[in-house]
mmCIF file with all atom_site columns, C-alpha atoms in Angstrom:
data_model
loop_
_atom_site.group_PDB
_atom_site.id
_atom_site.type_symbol
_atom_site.label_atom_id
_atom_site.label_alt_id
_atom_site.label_comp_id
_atom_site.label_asym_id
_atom_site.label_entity_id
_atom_site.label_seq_id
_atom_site.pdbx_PDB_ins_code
_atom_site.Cartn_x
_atom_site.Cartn_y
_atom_site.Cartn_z
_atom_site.occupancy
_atom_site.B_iso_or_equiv
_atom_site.pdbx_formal_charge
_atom_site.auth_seq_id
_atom_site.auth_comp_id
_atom_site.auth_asym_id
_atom_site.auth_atom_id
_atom_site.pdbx_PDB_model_num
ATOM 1   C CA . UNK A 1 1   ? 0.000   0.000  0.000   1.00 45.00 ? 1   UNK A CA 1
ATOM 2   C CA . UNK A 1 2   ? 1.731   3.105  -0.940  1.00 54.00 ? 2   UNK A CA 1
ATOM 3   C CA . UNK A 1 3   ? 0.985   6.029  1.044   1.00 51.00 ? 3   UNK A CA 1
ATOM 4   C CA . UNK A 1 4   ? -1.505  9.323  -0.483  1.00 55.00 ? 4   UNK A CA 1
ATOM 5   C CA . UNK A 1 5   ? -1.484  11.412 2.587   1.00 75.00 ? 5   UNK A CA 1
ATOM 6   C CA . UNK A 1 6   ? -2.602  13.823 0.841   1.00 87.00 ? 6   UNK A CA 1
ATOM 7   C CA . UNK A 1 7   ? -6.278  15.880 0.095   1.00 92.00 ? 7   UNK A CA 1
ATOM 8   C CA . UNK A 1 8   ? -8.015  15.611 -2.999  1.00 94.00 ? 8   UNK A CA 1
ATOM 9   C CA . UNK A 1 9   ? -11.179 17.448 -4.144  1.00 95.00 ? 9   UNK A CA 1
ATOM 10  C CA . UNK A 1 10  ? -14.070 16.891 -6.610  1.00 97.00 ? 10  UNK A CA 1
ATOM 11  C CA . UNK A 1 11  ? -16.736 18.827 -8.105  1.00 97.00 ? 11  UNK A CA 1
ATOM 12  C CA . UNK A 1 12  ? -20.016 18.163 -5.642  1.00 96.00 ? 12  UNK A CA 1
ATOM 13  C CA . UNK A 1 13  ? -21.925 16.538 -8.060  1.00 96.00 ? 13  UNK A CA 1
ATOM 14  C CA . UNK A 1 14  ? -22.677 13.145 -9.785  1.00 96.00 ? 14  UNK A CA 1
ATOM 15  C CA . UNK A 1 15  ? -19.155 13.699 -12.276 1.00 97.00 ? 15  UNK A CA 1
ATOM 16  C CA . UNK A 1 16  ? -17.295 14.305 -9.067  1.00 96.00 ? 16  UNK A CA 1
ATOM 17  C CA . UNK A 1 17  ? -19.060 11.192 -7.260  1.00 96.00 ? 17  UNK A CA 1
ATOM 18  C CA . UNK A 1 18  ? -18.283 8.783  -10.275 1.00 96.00 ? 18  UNK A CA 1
ATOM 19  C CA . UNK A 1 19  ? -14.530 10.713 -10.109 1.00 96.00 ? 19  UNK A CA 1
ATOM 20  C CA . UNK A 1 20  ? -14.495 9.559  -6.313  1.00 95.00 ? 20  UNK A CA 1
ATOM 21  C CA . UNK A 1 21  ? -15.668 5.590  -7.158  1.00 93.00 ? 21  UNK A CA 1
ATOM 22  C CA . UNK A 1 22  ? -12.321 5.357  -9.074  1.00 93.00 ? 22  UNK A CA 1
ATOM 23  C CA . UNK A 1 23  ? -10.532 6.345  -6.198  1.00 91.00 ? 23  UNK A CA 1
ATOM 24  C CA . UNK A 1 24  ? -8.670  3.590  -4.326  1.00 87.00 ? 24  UNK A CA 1
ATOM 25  C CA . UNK A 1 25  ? -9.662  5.339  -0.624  1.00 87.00 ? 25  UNK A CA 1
ATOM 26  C CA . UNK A 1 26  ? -13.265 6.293  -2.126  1.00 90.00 ? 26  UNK A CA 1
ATOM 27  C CA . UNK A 1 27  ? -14.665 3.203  -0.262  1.00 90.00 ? 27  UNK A CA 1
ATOM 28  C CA . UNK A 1 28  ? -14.290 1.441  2.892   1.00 91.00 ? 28  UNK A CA 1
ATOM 29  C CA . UNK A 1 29  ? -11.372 3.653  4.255   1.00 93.00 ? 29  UNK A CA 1
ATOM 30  C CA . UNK A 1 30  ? -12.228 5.864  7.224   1.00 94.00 ? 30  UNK A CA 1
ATOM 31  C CA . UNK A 1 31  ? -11.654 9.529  5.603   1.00 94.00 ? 31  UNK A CA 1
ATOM 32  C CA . UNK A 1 32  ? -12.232 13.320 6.790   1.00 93.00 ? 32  UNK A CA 1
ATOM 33  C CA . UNK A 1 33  ? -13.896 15.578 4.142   1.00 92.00 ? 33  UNK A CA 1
ATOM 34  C CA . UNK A 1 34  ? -14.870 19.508 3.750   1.00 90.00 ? 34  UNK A CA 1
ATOM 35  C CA . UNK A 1 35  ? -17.731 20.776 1.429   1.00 90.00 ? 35  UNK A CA 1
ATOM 36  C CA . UNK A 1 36  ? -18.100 23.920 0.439   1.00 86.00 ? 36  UNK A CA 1
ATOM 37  C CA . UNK A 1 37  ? -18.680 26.662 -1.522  1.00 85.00 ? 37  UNK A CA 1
ATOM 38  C CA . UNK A 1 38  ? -17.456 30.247 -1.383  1.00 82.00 ? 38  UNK A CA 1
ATOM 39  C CA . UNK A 1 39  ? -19.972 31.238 1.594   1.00 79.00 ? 39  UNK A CA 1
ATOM 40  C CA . UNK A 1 40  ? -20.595 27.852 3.437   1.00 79.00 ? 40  UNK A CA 1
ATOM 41  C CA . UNK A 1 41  ? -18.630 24.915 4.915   1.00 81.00 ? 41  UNK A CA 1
ATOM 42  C CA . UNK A 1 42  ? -19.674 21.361 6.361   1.00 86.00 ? 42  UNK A CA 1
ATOM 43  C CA . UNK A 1 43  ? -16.789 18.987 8.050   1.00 88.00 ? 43  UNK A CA 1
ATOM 44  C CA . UNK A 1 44  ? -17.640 15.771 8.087   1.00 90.00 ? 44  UNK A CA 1
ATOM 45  C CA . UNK A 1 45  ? -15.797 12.326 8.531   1.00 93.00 ? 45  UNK A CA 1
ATOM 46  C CA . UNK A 1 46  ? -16.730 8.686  7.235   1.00 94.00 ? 46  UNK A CA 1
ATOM 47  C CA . UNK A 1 47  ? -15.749 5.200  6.383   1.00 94.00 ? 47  UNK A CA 1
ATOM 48  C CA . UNK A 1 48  ? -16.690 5.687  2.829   1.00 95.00 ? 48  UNK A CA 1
ATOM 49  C CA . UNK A 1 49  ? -16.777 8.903  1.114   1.00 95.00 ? 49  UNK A CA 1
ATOM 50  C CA . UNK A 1 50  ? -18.403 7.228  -1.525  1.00 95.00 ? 50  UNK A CA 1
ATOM 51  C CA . UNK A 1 51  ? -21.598 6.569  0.107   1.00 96.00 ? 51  UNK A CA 1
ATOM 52  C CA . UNK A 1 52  ? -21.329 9.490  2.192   1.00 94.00 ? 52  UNK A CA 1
ATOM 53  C CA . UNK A 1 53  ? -21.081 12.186 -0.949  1.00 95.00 ? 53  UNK A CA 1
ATOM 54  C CA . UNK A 1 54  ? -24.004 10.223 -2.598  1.00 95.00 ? 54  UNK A CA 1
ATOM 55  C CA . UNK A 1 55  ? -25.911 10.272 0.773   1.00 93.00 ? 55  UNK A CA 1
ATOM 56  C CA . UNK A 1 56  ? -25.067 14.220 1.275   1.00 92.00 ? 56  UNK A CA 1
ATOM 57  C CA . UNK A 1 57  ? -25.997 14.937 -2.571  1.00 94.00 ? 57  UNK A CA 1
ATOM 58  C CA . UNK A 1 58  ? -29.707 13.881 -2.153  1.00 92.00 ? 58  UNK A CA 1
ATOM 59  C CA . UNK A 1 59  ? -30.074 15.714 1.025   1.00 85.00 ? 59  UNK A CA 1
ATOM 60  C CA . UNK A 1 60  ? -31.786 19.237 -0.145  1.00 84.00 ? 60  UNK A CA 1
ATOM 61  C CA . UNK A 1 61  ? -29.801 20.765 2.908   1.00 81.00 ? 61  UNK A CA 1
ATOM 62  C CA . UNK A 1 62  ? -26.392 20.167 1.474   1.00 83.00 ? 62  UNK A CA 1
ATOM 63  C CA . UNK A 1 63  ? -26.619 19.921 -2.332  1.00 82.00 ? 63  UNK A CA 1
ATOM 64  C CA . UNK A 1 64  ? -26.171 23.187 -2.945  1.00 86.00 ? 64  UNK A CA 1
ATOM 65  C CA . UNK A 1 65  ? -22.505 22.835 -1.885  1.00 89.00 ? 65  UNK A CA 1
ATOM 66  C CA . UNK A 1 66  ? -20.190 22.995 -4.745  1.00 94.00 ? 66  UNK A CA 1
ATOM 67  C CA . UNK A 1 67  ? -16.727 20.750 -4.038  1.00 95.00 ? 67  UNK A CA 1
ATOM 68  C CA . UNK A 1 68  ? -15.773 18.699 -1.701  1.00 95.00 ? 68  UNK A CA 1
ATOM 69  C CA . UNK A 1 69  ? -12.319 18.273 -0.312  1.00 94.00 ? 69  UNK A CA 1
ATOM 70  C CA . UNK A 1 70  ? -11.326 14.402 1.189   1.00 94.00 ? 70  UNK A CA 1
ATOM 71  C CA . UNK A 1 71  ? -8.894  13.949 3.545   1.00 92.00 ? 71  UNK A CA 1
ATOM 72  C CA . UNK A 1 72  ? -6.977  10.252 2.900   1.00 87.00 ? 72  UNK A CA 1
ATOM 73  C CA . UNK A 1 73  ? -4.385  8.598  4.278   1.00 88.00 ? 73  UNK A CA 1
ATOM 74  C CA . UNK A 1 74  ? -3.261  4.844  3.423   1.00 85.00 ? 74  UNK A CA 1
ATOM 75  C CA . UNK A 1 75  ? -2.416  4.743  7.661   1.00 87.00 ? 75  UNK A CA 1
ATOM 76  C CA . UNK A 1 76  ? -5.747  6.244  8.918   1.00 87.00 ? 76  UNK A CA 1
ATOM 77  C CA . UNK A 1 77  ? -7.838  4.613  11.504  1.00 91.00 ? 77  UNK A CA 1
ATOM 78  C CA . UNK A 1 78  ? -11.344 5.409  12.433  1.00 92.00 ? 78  UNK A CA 1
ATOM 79  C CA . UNK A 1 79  ? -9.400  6.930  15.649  1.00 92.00 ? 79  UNK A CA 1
ATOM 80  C CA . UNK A 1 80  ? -7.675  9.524  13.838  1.00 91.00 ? 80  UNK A CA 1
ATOM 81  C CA . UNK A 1 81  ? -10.210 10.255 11.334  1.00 91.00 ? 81  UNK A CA 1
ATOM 82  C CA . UNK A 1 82  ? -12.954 11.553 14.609  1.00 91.00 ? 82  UNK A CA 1
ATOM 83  C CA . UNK A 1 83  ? -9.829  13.046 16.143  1.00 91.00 ? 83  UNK A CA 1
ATOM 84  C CA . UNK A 1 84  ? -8.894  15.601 12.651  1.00 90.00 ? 84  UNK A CA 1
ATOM 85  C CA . UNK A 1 85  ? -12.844 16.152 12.376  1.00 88.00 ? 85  UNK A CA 1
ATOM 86  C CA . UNK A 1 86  ? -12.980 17.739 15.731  1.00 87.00 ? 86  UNK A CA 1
ATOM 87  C CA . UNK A 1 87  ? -9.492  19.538 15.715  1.00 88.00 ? 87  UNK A CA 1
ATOM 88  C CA . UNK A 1 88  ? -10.794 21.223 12.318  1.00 85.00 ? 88  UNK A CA 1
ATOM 89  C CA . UNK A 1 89  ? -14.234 22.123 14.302  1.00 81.00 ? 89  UNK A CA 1
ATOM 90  C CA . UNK A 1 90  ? -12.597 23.660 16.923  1.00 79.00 ? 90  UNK A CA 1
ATOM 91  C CA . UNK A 1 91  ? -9.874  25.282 15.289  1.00 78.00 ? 91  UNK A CA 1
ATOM 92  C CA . UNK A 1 92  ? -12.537 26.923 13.365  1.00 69.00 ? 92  UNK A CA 1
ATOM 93  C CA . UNK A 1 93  ? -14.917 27.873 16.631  1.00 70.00 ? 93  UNK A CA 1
ATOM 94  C CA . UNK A 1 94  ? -11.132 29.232 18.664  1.00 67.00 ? 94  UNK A CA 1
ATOM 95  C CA . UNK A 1 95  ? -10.330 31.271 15.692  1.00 61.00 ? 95  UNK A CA 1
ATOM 96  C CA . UNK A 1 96  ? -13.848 32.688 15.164  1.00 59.00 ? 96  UNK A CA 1
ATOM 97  C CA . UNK A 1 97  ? -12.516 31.568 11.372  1.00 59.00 ? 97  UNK A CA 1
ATOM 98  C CA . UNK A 1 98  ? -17.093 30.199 10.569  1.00 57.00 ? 98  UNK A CA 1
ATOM 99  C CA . UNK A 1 99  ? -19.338 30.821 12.679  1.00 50.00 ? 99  UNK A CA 1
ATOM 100 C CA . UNK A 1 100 ? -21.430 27.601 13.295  1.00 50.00 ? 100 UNK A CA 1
ATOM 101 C CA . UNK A 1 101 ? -24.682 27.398 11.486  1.00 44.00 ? 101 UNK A CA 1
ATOM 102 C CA . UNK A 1 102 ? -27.169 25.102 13.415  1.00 39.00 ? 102 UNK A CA 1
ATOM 103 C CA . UNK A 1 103 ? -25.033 23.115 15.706  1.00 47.00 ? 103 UNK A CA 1
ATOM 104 C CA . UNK A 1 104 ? -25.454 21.997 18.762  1.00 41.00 ? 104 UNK A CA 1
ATOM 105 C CA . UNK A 1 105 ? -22.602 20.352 20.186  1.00 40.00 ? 105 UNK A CA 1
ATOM 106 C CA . UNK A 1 106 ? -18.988 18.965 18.609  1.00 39.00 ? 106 UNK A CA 1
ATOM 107 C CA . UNK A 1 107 ? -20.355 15.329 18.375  1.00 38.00 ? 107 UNK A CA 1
ATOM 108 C CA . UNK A 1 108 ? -22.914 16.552 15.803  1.00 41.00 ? 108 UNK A CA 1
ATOM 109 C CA . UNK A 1 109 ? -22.143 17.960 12.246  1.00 45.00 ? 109 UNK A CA 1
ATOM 110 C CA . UNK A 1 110 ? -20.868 21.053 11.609  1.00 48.00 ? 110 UNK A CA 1
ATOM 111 C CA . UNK A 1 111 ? -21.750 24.104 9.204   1.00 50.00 ? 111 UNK A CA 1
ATOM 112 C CA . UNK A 1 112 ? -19.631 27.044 8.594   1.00 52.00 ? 112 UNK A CA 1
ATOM 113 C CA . UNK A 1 113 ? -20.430 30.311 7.032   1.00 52.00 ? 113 UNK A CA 1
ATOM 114 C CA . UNK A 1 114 ? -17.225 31.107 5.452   1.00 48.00 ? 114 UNK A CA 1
ATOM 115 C CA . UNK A 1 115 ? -17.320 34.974 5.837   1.00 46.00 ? 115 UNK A CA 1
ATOM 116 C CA . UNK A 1 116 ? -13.543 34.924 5.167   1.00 39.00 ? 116 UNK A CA 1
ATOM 117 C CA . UNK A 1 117 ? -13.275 33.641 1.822   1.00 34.00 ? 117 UNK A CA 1
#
């Protein structure tokens, strides 16, 4: 197994999905991932980015998001993967970088408006 560490983004869409099913780490490999757009951001983390993308593309709440940015690592463990989700949360609540939209706690899924960008 060679090692990506390494990010790679797709278009948030069905081309960038079928991109992602290509992707050695697309499926069963525990992964971190960012989508955005130029005003919002949502960190998430998963065990397959494939299903998860396709899952967050059919939710009306998310779609409008434009690319999404995965995280992957040929040595991550579900472990680390939880652990990078919530350092990127709260490094973005301690630096006042997005201002949560509708969250509740750092166990639950995060959006970001992105005023800085």
């Amino acid at each position: 197994m060679k090692g990506t560490d390494e990010i790679r983004t797709y278009s948030f869409d069905n081309d960038g999905l079928n991109e992602l099913k290509s992707f050695e780490y697309g499926k069963n490999w525990p992964v971190v991932y960012l989508i955005h757009n130029n005003k919002d951001l949502y960190i998430g983390e998963t065990t397959s980015a494939e299903v998860r993308m396709s899952q967050h593309l059919s939710n009306n709440e998310k779609n409008y998001l434009e690319e999404i940015a995965i995280v992957f690592d040929h040595k991550f463990n579900k472990s680390v993967i939880l652990d990078y989700e919530q350092r990127l949360i709260k490094y973005g609540q301690k630096k006042n970088l997005f201002p949560p939209l509708g969250c509740d706690n750092l166990y639950t899924k995060f959006y970001f408006r992105c005023s800085i960008f």
